[in-house]
Coordinates of C-alpha atoms in Angstrom, one line a residue:
M1 CA -0.1 -0.1 0.2
R2 CA 1.1 3.3 -1.1
K3 CA 1.9 5.8 1.8
P4 CA 0.4 9.4 0.7
L5 CA 3.0 12.0 -0.3
S6 CA 2.1 14.2 3.0
L7 CA 2.9 11.4 5.1
L8 CA 6.3 10.7 3.2
L9 CA 7.1 14.2 3.5
A10 CA 6.4 14.6 7.1
M11 CA 8.6 11.1 7.8
L12 CA 11.6 12.8 5.6
L13 CA 11.4 15.8 7.9
G14 CA 11.5 13.8 11.0
C15 CA 14.4 12.3 9.8
Q16 CA 16.2 15.3 9.1
L17 CA 15.3 16.9 12.5
L18 CA 16.7 13.7 14.4
M19 CA 19.8 13.9 12.1
A20 CA 20.1 17.8 13.4
Q21 CA 19.6 16.7 16.9
K22 CA 22.8 14.2 17.0
V23 CA 25.4 15.8 18.7
N24 CA 29.0 15.3 17.5
I25 CA 31.7 17.0 19.0
I26 CA 35.4 16.9 19.0
P27 CA 37.1 17.0 21.4
K28 CA 34.4 14.9 23.2
P29 CA 32.9 16.9 26.1
T30 CA 32.7 16.0 29.8
S31 CA 28.8 15.7 29.6
V32 CA 26.3 15.9 26.8
V33 CA 22.5 15.7 27.6
E34 CA 20.5 15.8 24.2
K35 CA 17.0 17.2 24.9
T36 CA 13.7 17.8 22.5
G37 CA 13.4 20.8 20.3
S38 CA 15.9 23.0 18.8
F39 CA 16.8 26.8 18.4
T40 CA 17.0 28.4 15.3
I41 CA 19.7 31.1 14.0
S42 CA 18.6 33.6 11.5
K43 CA 20.4 36.6 9.9
K44 CA 18.3 38.5 12.7
T45 CA 19.6 36.7 15.9
P46 CA 21.6 38.6 18.1
I47 CA 24.7 37.6 19.9
I48 CA 24.9 38.9 23.3
A49 CA 28.2 39.9 24.7
K50 CA 29.3 42.7 26.9
S51 CA 32.8 42.4 28.0
K52 CA 36.0 42.9 25.6
D53 CA 36.7 39.4 25.9
E54 CA 32.9 38.2 25.2
V55 CA 33.0 40.1 22.0
K56 CA 36.2 38.6 21.0
S57 CA 34.3 35.2 20.8
A58 CA 31.4 36.9 19.5
N59 CA 33.7 38.3 16.6
F60 CA 35.1 34.8 16.1
L61 CA 31.8 33.4 15.9
N62 CA 30.5 35.9 13.5
D63 CA 33.8 35.6 10.9
Y64 CA 32.9 31.7 11.1
L65 CA 29.3 32.4 10.1
K66 CA 30.5 34.6 7.3
Q67 CA 33.0 32.6 6.0
C68 CA 30.8 29.3 6.0
Y69 CA 27.4 30.5 5.7
G70 CA 27.5 34.1 4.1
Y71 CA 26.2 36.3 6.8
S72 CA 27.1 37.7 10.3
L73 CA 24.9 38.5 13.5
P74 CA 24.2 41.6 15.2
V75 CA 26.4 41.9 18.5
K76 CA 24.4 43.8 21.4
S77 CA 25.6 44.3 24.9
S78 CA 22.3 43.2 26.5
G79 CA 19.4 40.9 25.9
S80 CA 17.7 37.8 27.1
K81 CA 17.1 35.8 23.7
G82 CA 19.8 35.0 21.4
I83 CA 23.1 33.5 21.3
I84 CA 24.3 34.8 24.9
I85 CA 28.1 34.6 25.7
V86 CA 29.1 35.2 29.3
A87 CA 32.9 34.9 30.3
G88 CA 33.9 34.7 34.1
N89 CA 37.3 35.2 35.7
T90 CA 38.0 32.2 37.6
G91 CA 38.4 28.4 37.2
N92 CA 40.1 26.0 34.6
D93 CA 38.6 27.1 31.4
G94 CA 35.6 25.3 31.5
Y95 CA 32.1 26.0 30.1
T96 CA 28.4 25.1 29.9
L97 CA 26.1 25.2 26.8
N98 CA 22.4 25.4 27.3
A99 CA 20.4 25.7 24.1
D100 CA 16.7 25.5 24.0
K101 CA 13.9 27.2 21.7
K102 CA 14.5 30.8 23.1
S103 CA 18.4 30.8 23.4
V104 CA 21.9 29.6 23.4
V105 CA 23.4 30.1 26.4
I106 CA 27.6 29.8 26.8
K107 CA 29.0 30.4 30.3
G108 CA 32.9 30.1 30.6
S109 CA 34.7 30.0 34.0
T110 CA 37.1 32.2 32.1
A111 CA 37.1 34.0 29.2
P112 CA 38.9 31.2 27.1
G113 CA 36.6 28.9 28.6
A114 CA 33.6 31.0 26.9
F115 CA 35.7 30.9 23.6
Y116 CA 35.8 26.9 23.8
G117 CA 31.9 27.1 24.1
V118 CA 31.9 29.0 21.2
Q119 CA 33.9 26.3 19.3
T120 CA 31.3 23.6 20.8
L121 CA 28.3 25.9 19.3
I122 CA 30.1 25.8 16.0
Q123 CA 30.0 21.8 15.9
L124 CA 26.5 22.1 16.8
L125 CA 25.8 24.0 13.4
P126 CA 24.8 22.4 10.3
T127 CA 27.5 21.2 7.8
Q128 CA 25.8 22.4 4.9
K129 CA 25.2 26.2 4.0
S130 CA 21.9 27.4 4.9
S131 CA 20.4 30.7 6.1
A132 CA 18.4 29.3 8.8
L133 CA 20.7 27.3 11.2
I134 CA 19.0 24.7 13.5
V135 CA 21.2 23.9 16.8
P136 CA 19.7 20.9 18.7
A137 CA 18.5 21.6 22.5
V138 CA 21.3 20.4 24.5
S139 CA 23.2 20.6 28.0
I140 CA 26.9 20.7 27.6
T141 CA 29.3 20.8 30.3
D142 CA 33.0 20.5 29.7
A143 CA 36.5 21.5 30.2
P144 CA 40.1 20.4 29.3
T145 CA 42.2 17.9 30.9
V146 CA 45.7 19.7 30.2
A147 CA 46.7 23.5 30.3
Y148 CA 49.2 23.4 27.3
R149 CA 47.4 22.1 23.9
G150 CA 49.6 22.9 21.0
L151 CA 50.3 22.7 17.4
M152 CA 53.6 23.8 16.0
L153 CA 54.4 25.0 12.3
D154 CA 57.7 25.0 11.1
V155 CA 58.5 28.0 8.8
G156 CA 62.0 27.6 8.6
R157 CA 62.3 24.8 5.8
H158 CA 59.5 26.1 3.9
F159 CA 57.8 29.8 4.2
F160 CA 54.4 30.2 4.7
P161 CA 52.4 33.7 4.1
V162 CA 51.0 35.8 6.8
D163 CA 47.2 34.9 5.7
F164 CA 48.3 31.0 5.9
V165 CA 49.6 31.3 9.3
K166 CA 46.4 33.1 10.5
R167 CA 44.4 30.4 8.8
Y168 CA 46.6 27.6 10.9
I169 CA 46.0 29.7 14.0
D170 CA 42.0 29.6 13.1
Y171 CA 42.5 25.6 12.8
I172 CA 44.0 25.5 16.2
A173 CA 41.1 27.4 17.9
L174 CA 38.7 25.4 15.9
H175 CA 40.0 22.3 17.7
K176 CA 39.8 24.0 21.5
M177 CA 43.8 24.1 21.6
N178 CA 45.7 27.3 23.1
Y179 CA 49.5 27.1 22.0
F180 CA 51.0 28.0 18.6
H181 CA 54.7 26.8 18.4
W182 CA 56.1 29.0 15.7
H183 CA 59.6 27.2 14.7
L184 CA 61.2 30.7 13.3
T185 CA 64.6 29.9 12.2
E186 CA 66.5 26.9 10.8
D187 CA 69.8 25.8 8.8
Q188 CA 67.4 26.6 5.7
G189 CA 66.2 29.8 6.5
W190 CA 65.7 32.7 9.2
R191 CA 62.4 33.8 9.2
I192 CA 62.0 36.7 11.6
E193 CA 63.2 40.4 11.0
I194 CA 66.2 41.4 13.5
K195 CA 66.8 45.2 13.2
K196 CA 70.3 45.1 14.7
Y197 CA 71.2 42.3 12.4
P198 CA 69.6 43.2 9.1
K199 CA 71.8 40.4 7.2
L200 CA 69.7 37.8 9.1
T201 CA 66.8 38.4 6.8
E202 CA 68.7 39.9 3.8
V203 CA 70.8 37.0 3.3
G204 CA 69.8 34.1 5.8
A205 CA 66.2 34.1 4.7
W206 CA 67.2 32.9 1.2
R207 CA 68.7 29.6 -0.1
N208 CA 70.1 29.4 -3.6
G209 CA 68.3 26.3 -4.3
T210 CA 66.4 23.3 -2.5
I211 CA 67.2 19.4 -3.0
I212 CA 64.5 17.8 -5.0
G213 CA 63.0 14.6 -3.7
R214 CA 63.7 12.6 -0.8
F215 CA 66.8 13.3 1.2
P216 CA 69.7 13.4 0.0
G217 CA 67.9 14.0 -2.9
T218 CA 67.9 13.5 -6.8
G219 CA 68.6 17.0 -8.1
N220 CA 68.3 20.9 -7.0
T221 CA 65.5 23.4 -8.1
N222 CA 68.2 25.8 -8.6
E223 CA 65.8 28.5 -7.5
K224 CA 66.1 31.0 -5.0
Y225 CA 63.8 30.6 -2.1
G226 CA 62.8 32.0 1.1
G227 CA 60.8 34.8 2.8
F228 CA 60.4 36.2 6.4
Y229 CA 58.3 37.9 8.7
T230 CA 58.5 41.9 9.6
Q231 CA 58.3 42.7 13.1
E232 CA 55.1 44.2 12.4
Q233 CA 54.0 41.3 10.7
V234 CA 54.7 39.3 13.9
K235 CA 52.9 41.6 15.9
E236 CA 49.9 41.3 13.8
I237 CA 49.9 37.4 13.9
V238 CA 50.4 37.5 17.7
K239 CA 47.3 39.5 18.3
Y240 CA 45.3 37.5 16.0
A241 CA 46.3 34.7 18.0
A242 CA 45.6 36.6 21.2
D243 CA 41.9 37.3 20.2
R244 CA 41.7 33.8 19.9
F245 CA 43.1 32.8 23.2
I246 CA 46.3 31.4 21.8
T247 CA 49.6 32.0 23.0
V248 CA 52.3 32.1 20.5
V249 CA 55.8 30.4 21.7
P250 CA 58.6 31.7 19.4
E251 CA 61.4 29.3 18.7
I252 CA 64.8 30.6 17.9
E253 CA 67.2 27.7 17.4
M254 CA 70.7 27.5 19.3
P255 CA 73.2 26.1 19.4
G256 CA 72.5 23.7 16.4
H257 CA 70.3 24.3 13.2
G258 CA 72.2 27.7 12.8
S259 CA 73.4 27.5 9.3
A260 CA 71.1 30.4 7.9
A261 CA 72.2 32.7 10.9
I262 CA 76.2 31.5 10.3
A263 CA 75.7 32.3 6.6
A264 CA 74.5 36.0 7.6
Y265 CA 77.4 36.5 10.0
P266 CA 80.1 33.6 9.5
Y267 CA 81.8 34.8 12.8
L268 CA 79.2 32.9 14.6
S269 CA 80.9 29.5 13.6
C270 CA 84.0 27.9 15.0
F271 CA 85.3 27.8 11.6
P272 CA 84.4 31.2 9.8
E273 CA 86.3 30.3 6.6
K274 CA 85.0 26.8 6.0
P275 CA 82.5 26.6 3.4
T276 CA 79.1 25.5 4.1
Y277 CA 79.3 23.3 0.6
D278 CA 82.0 21.3 2.6
Y279 CA 79.3 20.2 5.0
F280 CA 76.4 19.8 2.4
I281 CA 78.5 17.3 0.3
R282 CA 79.2 15.0 3.4
D283 CA 75.4 13.7 3.1
N284 CA 74.6 15.0 -0.6
R285 CA 76.0 14.5 -3.7
D286 CA 78.1 17.7 -5.2
E287 CA 76.0 18.2 -8.2
Y288 CA 72.9 18.8 -5.9
W289 CA 74.4 22.2 -4.9
A290 CA 73.2 25.4 -6.2
G291 CA 75.2 28.4 -6.6
D292 CA 78.3 29.5 -4.9
L293 CA 80.5 27.1 -3.5
A294 CA 82.8 29.3 -1.6
G295 CA 82.0 30.8 1.9
K296 CA 79.2 30.6 4.4
Q297 CA 75.7 29.7 2.5
V298 CA 72.2 29.1 3.6
M299 CA 71.7 25.4 3.7
Q300 CA 69.9 23.8 0.8
S301 CA 69.1 20.3 2.1
W302 CA 67.6 18.8 5.0
G303 CA 69.3 17.1 8.0
V304 CA 71.6 17.9 10.7
Y305 CA 75.0 19.7 10.4
D306 CA 78.0 19.9 12.0
D307 CA 78.4 24.3 11.6
I308 CA 76.7 25.2 15.1
F309 CA 76.9 28.1 16.9
C310 CA 80.3 28.6 18.8
A311 CA 80.3 28.0 22.6
G312 CA 83.7 29.5 22.9
K313 CA 83.3 33.0 21.6
E314 CA 81.6 35.8 23.7
T315 CA 80.5 37.2 20.7
T316 CA 78.1 34.4 20.0
F317 CA 76.4 35.1 23.3
Q318 CA 76.3 38.8 22.5
F319 CA 74.6 38.2 19.3
L320 CA 71.9 35.5 20.5
Q321 CA 71.2 38.2 23.6
D322 CA 70.7 41.0 20.9
V323 CA 68.4 38.6 19.1
L324 CA 66.3 37.8 22.1
D325 CA 66.4 41.5 23.1
E326 CA 64.2 41.9 19.7
V327 CA 62.1 38.8 19.9
L328 CA 60.9 38.9 23.6
P329 CA 58.9 42.1 23.4
L330 CA 57.1 40.7 20.3
F331 CA 55.7 37.8 22.3
P332 CA 53.9 38.1 25.8
S333 CA 54.4 34.3 25.9
K334 CA 56.1 33.5 29.5
I335 CA 57.7 30.5 27.8
V336 CA 60.5 31.0 25.1
H337 CA 61.9 28.0 22.9
I338 CA 65.4 28.0 22.2
G339 CA 65.6 24.6 20.4
G340 CA 68.7 22.9 21.7
D341 CA 68.3 19.5 19.8
E342 CA 70.2 18.0 17.2
A343 CA 73.7 20.0 17.9
P344 CA 76.6 17.6 16.8
K345 CA 79.8 18.8 18.9
I346 CA 82.4 17.9 16.4
N347 CA 83.4 21.4 15.6
W348 CA 83.6 22.2 19.5
E349 CA 85.9 19.4 19.7
Y350 CA 88.3 20.9 17.3
C351 CA 87.7 24.7 17.9
P352 CA 90.2 26.4 19.9
N353 CA 87.9 28.7 21.6
C354 CA 85.4 25.9 22.8
Q355 CA 88.5 24.2 24.1
K356 CA 89.8 27.3 25.9
R357 CA 86.1 27.6 27.4
I358 CA 86.0 24.1 28.6
K359 CA 89.3 24.6 30.5
E360 CA 88.4 27.6 31.8
L361 CA 85.0 26.1 33.2
G362 CA 86.9 23.1 34.6
I363 CA 84.8 20.8 32.6
K364 CA 86.1 17.2 32.1
T365 CA 84.8 14.2 30.1
D366 CA 83.4 11.4 32.4
K367 CA 81.6 8.1 31.9
S368 CA 78.5 9.7 31.1
H369 CA 79.2 12.3 28.5
R370 CA 82.3 14.2 26.9
A371 CA 83.1 17.5 28.0
E372 CA 81.5 19.1 25.1
H373 CA 78.0 17.8 25.9
Y374 CA 78.5 19.4 29.1
L375 CA 79.6 22.7 27.4
Q376 CA 76.1 22.6 25.7
S377 CA 74.7 22.3 29.4
Y378 CA 76.7 25.6 29.9
F379 CA 75.4 27.1 26.8
V380 CA 71.4 26.6 27.7
Q381 CA 72.2 27.3 31.3
R382 CA 73.6 30.9 30.5
M383 CA 70.8 31.6 27.9
E384 CA 68.5 30.6 30.6
K385 CA 69.8 33.1 33.3
Y386 CA 69.4 35.6 30.5
L387 CA 65.7 34.6 29.9
N388 CA 65.1 34.4 33.5
A389 CA 66.5 38.0 33.8
K390 CA 63.7 39.0 31.2
G391 CA 61.0 37.5 33.0
K392 CA 60.8 34.4 30.9
T393 CA 61.3 31.0 30.8
L394 CA 63.4 28.4 28.7
I395 CA 61.9 25.7 27.1
G396 CA 63.9 23.2 24.7
W397 CA 63.9 19.7 23.1
D398 CA 64.8 17.0 25.3
E399 CA 68.7 17.1 24.6
I400 CA 69.0 20.0 26.9
L401 CA 68.9 17.5 29.7
E402 CA 72.4 16.3 28.6
G403 CA 74.9 17.2 30.8
G404 CA 72.6 18.6 33.3
L405 CA 69.2 20.4 32.8
A406 CA 69.1 24.2 33.5
P407 CA 67.4 24.8 36.9
N408 CA 64.1 26.5 35.9
A409 CA 63.7 25.1 32.1
W410 CA 61.0 23.1 30.5
V411 CA 61.4 20.1 28.7
M412 CA 59.7 19.4 25.3
S413 CA 60.1 15.7 25.0
W414 CA 60.3 14.4 21.3
R415 CA 62.5 11.7 21.2
G416 CA 59.7 9.3 22.6
E417 CA 58.4 9.7 26.2
K418 CA 61.8 9.2 28.0
G419 CA 63.1 13.0 27.9
G420 CA 59.7 13.9 29.5
I421 CA 59.8 11.0 31.9
E422 CA 63.0 12.0 33.1
A423 CA 62.3 15.9 33.2
A424 CA 59.1 15.2 35.4
K425 CA 61.1 13.0 37.7
Q426 CA 63.6 15.8 38.4
H427 CA 60.4 18.1 38.8
H428 CA 60.8 20.1 35.8
N429 CA 57.5 21.0 33.9
V430 CA 57.3 18.8 30.6
I431 CA 55.4 19.2 27.5
M432 CA 55.0 15.7 25.5
T433 CA 55.3 15.6 22.1
P434 CA 56.5 12.1 21.1
T435 CA 57.4 11.1 17.2
T436 CA 55.8 7.9 18.0
Y437 CA 52.4 9.7 18.3
A438 CA 52.5 13.2 17.8
Y439 CA 54.7 14.0 14.7
I440 CA 52.2 14.7 11.9
D441 CA 54.7 15.3 9.0
Y442 CA 55.0 11.4 9.3
Q443 CA 52.8 9.7 6.5
Q444 CA 49.4 8.8 7.2
A445 CA 49.1 5.2 5.5
K446 CA 51.7 2.6 4.1
H447 CA 51.7 4.4 0.7
E448 CA 51.3 8.1 0.3
D449 CA 50.9 10.1 -3.3
S450 CA 53.7 12.4 -2.4
V451 CA 57.1 12.4 -0.6
T452 CA 57.3 12.4 3.5
I453 CA 59.6 12.2 5.9
S454 CA 58.9 8.4 6.8
N455 CA 57.9 7.2 3.4
N456 CA 58.2 3.4 3.3
K457 CA 59.6 3.3 6.8
G458 CA 56.5 3.6 9.1
Y459 CA 53.4 5.5 9.2
L460 CA 51.7 7.3 11.7
D461 CA 47.7 6.8 11.1
I462 CA 45.2 8.7 13.1
E463 CA 44.2 5.6 15.1
K464 CA 48.0 5.6 16.4
V465 CA 47.4 9.4 17.4
Y466 CA 44.2 8.7 19.0
S467 CA 46.0 6.1 21.2
W468 CA 48.5 8.5 22.5
K469 CA 48.2 8.7 26.5
I470 CA 49.4 11.9 27.7
Y471 CA 50.6 10.9 31.1
P472 CA 53.2 8.1 30.7
D473 CA 52.7 4.9 33.1
A474 CA 56.1 5.3 34.3
L475 CA 55.3 8.4 36.3
T476 CA 53.6 8.6 39.8
D477 CA 50.7 10.6 40.1
E478 CA 53.0 13.3 42.1
E479 CA 55.0 13.3 38.9
K480 CA 52.3 13.6 36.6
Q481 CA 51.7 17.1 37.8
Y482 CA 54.8 18.5 35.7
V483 CA 53.4 17.2 32.6
Q484 CA 51.7 20.5 31.6
G485 CA 50.3 19.2 28.2
G486 CA 51.2 18.1 24.9
Q487 CA 51.7 19.2 21.4
A488 CA 51.6 17.9 17.6
N489 CA 54.5 18.8 15.3
L490 CA 54.6 19.7 11.7
W491 CA 58.2 19.7 10.2
T492 CA 57.8 21.1 6.8
E493 CA 61.0 19.3 4.6
Y494 CA 58.7 17.8 2.4
I495 CA 55.7 20.5 2.8
S496 CA 56.0 23.5 0.6
N497 CA 52.3 24.7 0.0
P498 CA 49.2 25.5 2.3
S499 CA 47.3 22.5 0.6
K500 CA 49.8 20.1 2.0
V501 CA 49.9 21.6 5.3
E502 CA 46.2 20.8 5.4
Y503 CA 46.4 17.3 4.1
M504 CA 49.1 16.2 6.6
I505 CA 47.7 17.9 9.8
F506 CA 43.8 16.9 9.0
P507 CA 42.1 14.7 10.4
R508 CA 44.9 13.9 12.9
V509 CA 44.8 17.3 14.6
A510 CA 41.3 16.1 15.6
A511 CA 42.9 13.2 17.4
V512 CA 45.4 15.2 19.1
S513 CA 42.6 17.6 20.4
E514 CA 40.4 15.0 21.9
V515 CA 44.1 13.4 23.3
L516 CA 44.9 16.8 25.1
W517 CA 41.2 17.7 26.1
T518 CA 39.1 14.7 27.2
P519 CA 40.2 12.3 29.8
Q520 CA 42.0 9.1 29.0
D521 CA 39.3 7.1 30.5
Q522 CA 36.4 8.9 28.5
K523 CA 38.3 8.0 24.9
N524 CA 36.6 5.3 22.7
W525 CA 38.0 5.0 19.5
N526 CA 34.8 3.5 17.8
D527 CA 32.9 6.7 19.2
F528 CA 35.6 9.0 17.9
S529 CA 35.4 7.4 14.3
N530 CA 31.8 8.1 14.0
R531 CA 32.0 11.8 15.3
L532 CA 35.0 12.2 12.9
K533 CA 32.7 11.5 9.8
F534 CA 31.1 14.6 10.8
Q535 CA 34.2 16.6 11.6
K536 CA 35.3 15.7 7.9
Q537 CA 32.1 17.4 6.8
R538 CA 32.9 20.6 8.6
Y539 CA 36.4 20.2 6.7
D540 CA 34.5 20.3 3.4
L541 CA 32.4 23.2 4.6
W542 CA 35.6 24.8 5.3
G543 CA 37.0 24.3 1.9
T544 CA 40.2 22.6 3.5
N545 CA 42.2 19.9 2.3
Y546 CA 42.8 16.3 4.3
Y547 CA 43.5 13.0 3.9
G548 CA 41.0 10.8 2.8
K549 CA 38.9 13.6 1.0
Q550 CA 36.9 12.0 -1.8

């Protein structure tokens, strides 16, 4: 028997409403209670936001609505109907969201908490464009598990324009993350203007070519490549992030990964007269080099190189202090990253200035380390004292543990979890970012359609990322208090354009966000996978590239 057309339409409408009622939020909230009914956002729906911080959240919501649905809403300072944003000033950045047929009320324990509530509201909106946006009636209570939830972007190997850096920051915000680690200096390019040292960007921001294909390469582009951010652009980006309650952590690499700075100012090297080309041909074929063979050059290949900052010259420390004197005022962040990783000591072993420094300091080789490892500890501790005097806290990769950790330093543990465990046991604050879970420049499947850093040697799929436990089992409950959070890293040796950045971070950043936000005992892979289907629809709405896109 055929059903009347009116009944079929009613059933179809009912199915659509049921679909609209389904709540699929990433990261998973603490508590979700779905109710009957819905609230409809039209072009006339007001956003009620009174304080400056509440208006920031309202502006972000309006920007999102304009970009995805083609219109924005009026913002008012008072009212009892519409979208109401309330930001408190105490608590753990948690929030509540209550939606019924009259209003959506978001109450944050803090201003960031209210902002996170807005991100949840965004995930309650339809994933198709519409002039009337149905929000299901729901009551949500939520709060983050850890304080530091970060995403890193390496702009040293490949440079990305200001507009895309802002877009990257928006991606961080939309996933309820709150730290942007900006890797600004590398062997392959210096990316931040330092007015006292103009050659850092005149020379150090540009390389004569780039190897083609997987390291050690199959050729060279023979094209000049580079770019840098002016201090005004840095201020603009830092403000853009702050308006989204995101802290930008700058990284100025030392003592390793300094070839670009050394190309600009050769005296920073232990051996100023030794050409960069000599270091290059150790790992690459000589025909893969572009341009001048003589003198110090910005490195054209990837990897780890012996030409690092000289620890025996006072001029090295004066240079780095001068650089920090210009960098620190640009970044309100309490923590400042100095790298400290992958610093070969071979030049220090043969450098008369470094050996003189070792002798003056009374450093000896022992069963644990050569004297040069302890010289790196001296280097890091000296820079820490300088940062501390400026009201800042040093953070570095886990190599800074070697030879003795600086007294107040934070450790970013990347070579697995071992460094983080060791630092926490020494009662130092830790950010976990192990390669095994958090290096999202690694390929996502056994076979990729483009070169990645781990091609044919292993891969990091989203399920593996999701299995990450932010608190290592080896730590006691007391020691776990030193784990401040975690972050995912995107190194860009093989990522030269925004589309591939998006392809590499999505959808894995969704898993990272839930690892860092949701308690371990509330995580469930099957449940997450179902919610991820809707998240991918949002990626489509954003016009974002991602792995697995049809």
